[in-house]
């Protein structure tokens, strides 16, 4: 089954078809998991992709000049937003661990300690990226977002809802590709 995606080419939007490597059964399973996401999560996820996509669009097409925003401001906006999102993704793990603890798990558990350490790592990467010049910063943030989604997808069982993992994939693709385009 093919999926349609919009891209910006030659000053206008074009639709492209990308052939899926999934079987129809796999596609319907992904759709089921995504539809299981709370409507608010889907809406906020889509809205959260707008600053990434708009930053890349402004930077790559020169529209920033047309709207009177200096390129440096567009780049900084995208850096700051990516750093915020990366920090948020680490916070998700702290929230999960605290909920597990409330449900009678112990903080002495080695896996929990590992998850807490991972939970602060994205914030440290984001902070470090903000100290770098713009191009390496954007690449570090893109790598951080890619690492965060890989970490989340590697989690097993009920640690994170399947809809959350499914929602993260397209949002991360948009975020990472936008940061790379802006760089």
Short mmCIF file of C-alpha atoms in Angstrom, two decimals:
data_model
loop_
_atom_site.label_atom_id
_atom_site.label_comp_id
_atom_site.label_asym_id
_atom_site.label_seq_id
_atom_site.Cartn_x
_atom_site.Cartn_y
_atom_site.Cartn_z
CA UNK A 1 0.00 0.00 0.00
CA UNK A 2 1.35 3.42 -0.89
CA UNK A 3 1.36 6.44 1.39
CA UNK A 4 1.12 10.04 0.21
CA UNK A 5 3.39 12.69 1.64
CA UNK A 6 3.58 16.37 0.71
CA UNK A 7 6.93 17.93 -0.12
CA UNK A 8 7.95 21.44 -1.11
CA UNK A 9 9.57 21.60 -4.55
CA UNK A 10 10.11 24.46 -6.96
CA UNK A 11 8.05 26.84 -4.84
CA UNK A 12 4.97 24.65 -4.52
CA UNK A 13 3.73 21.58 -2.71
CA UNK A 14 3.77 18.27 -4.54
CA UNK A 15 2.42 14.93 -3.48
CA UNK A 16 4.72 11.94 -3.65
CA UNK A 17 3.88 8.31 -3.16
CA UNK A 18 6.11 6.17 -1.03
CA UNK A 19 5.65 2.44 -1.24
CA UNK A 20 5.20 0.84 2.13
CA UNK A 21 7.37 -2.12 3.07
CA UNK A 22 4.66 -3.27 5.46
CA UNK A 23 1.99 -5.79 4.63
CA UNK A 24 -1.63 -4.62 4.75
CA UNK A 25 -1.98 -6.50 8.05
CA UNK A 26 1.01 -4.62 9.53
CA UNK A 27 -0.35 -1.32 8.23
CA UNK A 28 -3.76 -1.98 9.80
CA UNK A 29 -2.05 -2.91 13.09
CA UNK A 30 -0.13 0.39 13.07
CA UNK A 31 -3.32 2.28 12.28
CA UNK A 32 -5.10 0.47 15.12
CA UNK A 33 -2.34 1.40 17.59
CA UNK A 34 -2.31 5.00 16.39
CA UNK A 35 -6.10 5.23 16.61
CA UNK A 36 -5.84 3.90 20.17
CA UNK A 37 -3.98 7.09 21.10
CA UNK A 38 -6.10 9.64 22.89
CA UNK A 39 -7.40 12.20 20.41
CA UNK A 40 -5.70 14.97 22.39
CA UNK A 41 -2.33 13.19 22.12
CA UNK A 42 -2.72 12.90 18.35
CA UNK A 43 -3.75 16.55 18.06
CA UNK A 44 -0.95 17.84 20.29
CA UNK A 45 1.58 15.63 18.53
CA UNK A 46 0.58 17.01 15.14
CA UNK A 47 0.55 20.57 16.47
CA UNK A 48 3.97 19.97 18.02
CA UNK A 49 5.39 19.13 14.60
CA UNK A 50 4.43 22.55 13.22
CA UNK A 51 7.38 24.50 14.72
CA UNK A 52 9.82 21.95 13.30
CA UNK A 53 8.29 21.96 9.82
CA UNK A 54 7.77 25.72 9.72
CA UNK A 55 11.33 26.39 10.88
CA UNK A 56 12.75 24.16 8.16
CA UNK A 57 10.43 25.70 5.56
CA UNK A 58 11.41 29.24 6.53
CA UNK A 59 15.13 28.42 6.58
CA UNK A 60 15.32 26.29 3.43
CA UNK A 61 13.19 28.43 1.14
CA UNK A 62 14.28 31.90 2.19
CA UNK A 63 10.74 32.75 3.31
CA UNK A 64 12.26 34.09 6.51
CA UNK A 65 13.33 37.17 4.52
CA UNK A 66 9.83 37.58 3.09
CA UNK A 67 8.26 37.61 6.55
CA UNK A 68 11.05 39.71 8.03
CA UNK A 69 12.58 37.16 10.41
CA UNK A 70 16.38 36.93 10.45
CA UNK A 71 17.67 33.46 9.59
CA UNK A 72 19.56 33.35 12.90
CA UNK A 73 16.26 33.79 14.75
CA UNK A 74 14.63 30.96 12.80
CA UNK A 75 17.57 28.67 13.55
CA UNK A 76 17.57 29.60 17.24
CA UNK A 77 13.80 29.03 17.43
CA UNK A 78 14.22 25.56 16.01
CA UNK A 79 17.17 24.80 18.32
CA UNK A 80 15.29 25.96 21.41
CA UNK A 81 12.15 24.07 20.46
CA UNK A 82 14.07 20.87 19.72
CA UNK A 83 15.91 21.18 23.05
CA UNK A 84 12.57 21.58 24.84
CA UNK A 85 11.05 18.56 23.12
CA UNK A 86 14.14 16.45 23.78
CA UNK A 87 13.97 17.36 27.47
CA UNK A 88 10.26 16.51 27.52
CA UNK A 89 10.98 13.06 26.09
CA UNK A 90 13.33 12.34 28.98
CA UNK A 91 10.68 13.55 31.42
CA UNK A 92 8.27 10.94 30.07
CA UNK A 93 10.53 8.29 31.58
CA UNK A 94 10.62 9.97 34.98
CA UNK A 95 6.83 10.09 34.96
CA UNK A 96 6.62 6.42 34.05
CA UNK A 97 9.06 5.44 36.80
CA UNK A 98 7.19 7.48 39.40
CA UNK A 99 3.91 5.85 38.40
CA UNK A 100 5.54 2.41 38.68
CA UNK A 101 6.90 3.35 42.10
CA UNK A 102 3.47 4.52 43.23
CA UNK A 103 2.21 1.09 42.18
CA UNK A 104 4.61 -0.49 44.73
CA UNK A 105 7.85 -0.89 42.80
CA UNK A 106 11.06 -0.03 44.61
CA UNK A 107 13.54 2.65 43.56
CA UNK A 108 16.35 0.25 44.45
CA UNK A 109 15.56 -1.82 41.38
CA UNK A 110 18.51 -1.55 38.94
CA UNK A 111 16.21 -1.14 35.92
CA UNK A 112 14.42 1.77 37.58
CA UNK A 113 17.72 3.47 38.40
CA UNK A 114 18.79 2.95 34.79
CA UNK A 115 15.53 4.48 33.53
CA UNK A 116 15.92 7.48 35.85
CA UNK A 117 19.44 8.06 34.55
CA UNK A 118 18.19 7.80 30.98
CA UNK A 119 15.40 10.24 31.85
CA UNK A 120 17.90 13.07 32.49
CA UNK A 121 20.17 12.24 29.55
CA UNK A 122 18.03 13.97 26.88
CA UNK A 123 18.00 17.18 28.95
CA UNK A 124 21.78 17.10 29.27
CA UNK A 125 22.17 16.52 25.54
CA UNK A 126 19.73 19.35 24.81
CA UNK A 127 21.56 21.74 27.14
CA UNK A 128 24.91 20.80 25.61
CA UNK A 129 23.52 21.37 22.11
CA UNK A 130 22.43 24.88 23.04
CA UNK A 131 26.06 25.72 23.89
CA UNK A 132 27.29 24.79 20.40
CA UNK A 133 27.30 26.79 17.17
CA UNK A 134 24.08 26.38 15.20
CA UNK A 135 25.02 23.65 12.69
CA UNK A 136 26.57 21.16 15.15
CA UNK A 137 23.78 22.01 17.60
CA UNK A 138 21.08 21.11 15.09
CA UNK A 139 22.83 17.84 14.24
CA UNK A 140 23.27 16.95 17.92
CA UNK A 141 19.60 17.66 18.59
CA UNK A 142 18.59 15.55 15.58
CA UNK A 143 20.78 12.72 16.87
CA UNK A 144 19.31 13.11 20.34
CA UNK A 145 15.76 12.86 19.03
CA UNK A 146 16.69 9.83 16.93
CA UNK A 147 18.33 8.15 19.92
CA UNK A 148 15.32 8.91 22.11
CA UNK A 149 12.88 7.28 19.71
CA UNK A 150 15.19 4.27 19.30
CA UNK A 151 15.31 3.94 23.10
CA UNK A 152 11.52 4.15 23.38
CA UNK A 153 10.93 1.65 20.58
CA UNK A 154 13.33 -0.76 22.26
CA UNK A 155 11.33 -0.75 25.48
CA UNK A 156 9.32 -3.90 25.95
CA UNK A 157 6.06 -4.89 27.53
CA UNK A 158 3.78 -2.29 29.03
CA UNK A 159 6.54 0.18 29.86
CA UNK A 160 5.15 2.62 27.29
CA UNK A 161 1.80 2.35 25.51
CA UNK A 162 2.00 0.99 21.97
CA UNK A 163 0.12 4.04 20.67
CA UNK A 164 2.84 6.30 22.13
CA UNK A 165 5.57 4.41 20.30
CA UNK A 166 3.56 4.45 17.06
CA UNK A 167 2.89 8.18 17.37
CA UNK A 168 6.57 8.89 18.03
CA UNK A 169 7.79 7.51 14.70
CA UNK A 170 6.26 10.04 12.25
CA UNK A 171 6.76 12.90 14.70
CA UNK A 172 10.44 12.05 15.08
CA UNK A 173 10.89 11.75 11.31
CA UNK A 174 9.43 15.24 10.88
CA UNK A 175 11.55 16.67 13.71
CA UNK A 176 14.83 15.09 12.67
CA UNK A 177 14.43 15.84 8.97
CA UNK A 178 13.46 19.44 9.77
CA UNK A 179 16.56 19.93 11.93
CA UNK A 180 18.78 18.46 9.21
CA UNK A 181 17.20 20.68 6.53
CA UNK A 182 17.69 23.75 8.73
CA UNK A 183 21.33 22.81 9.42
#
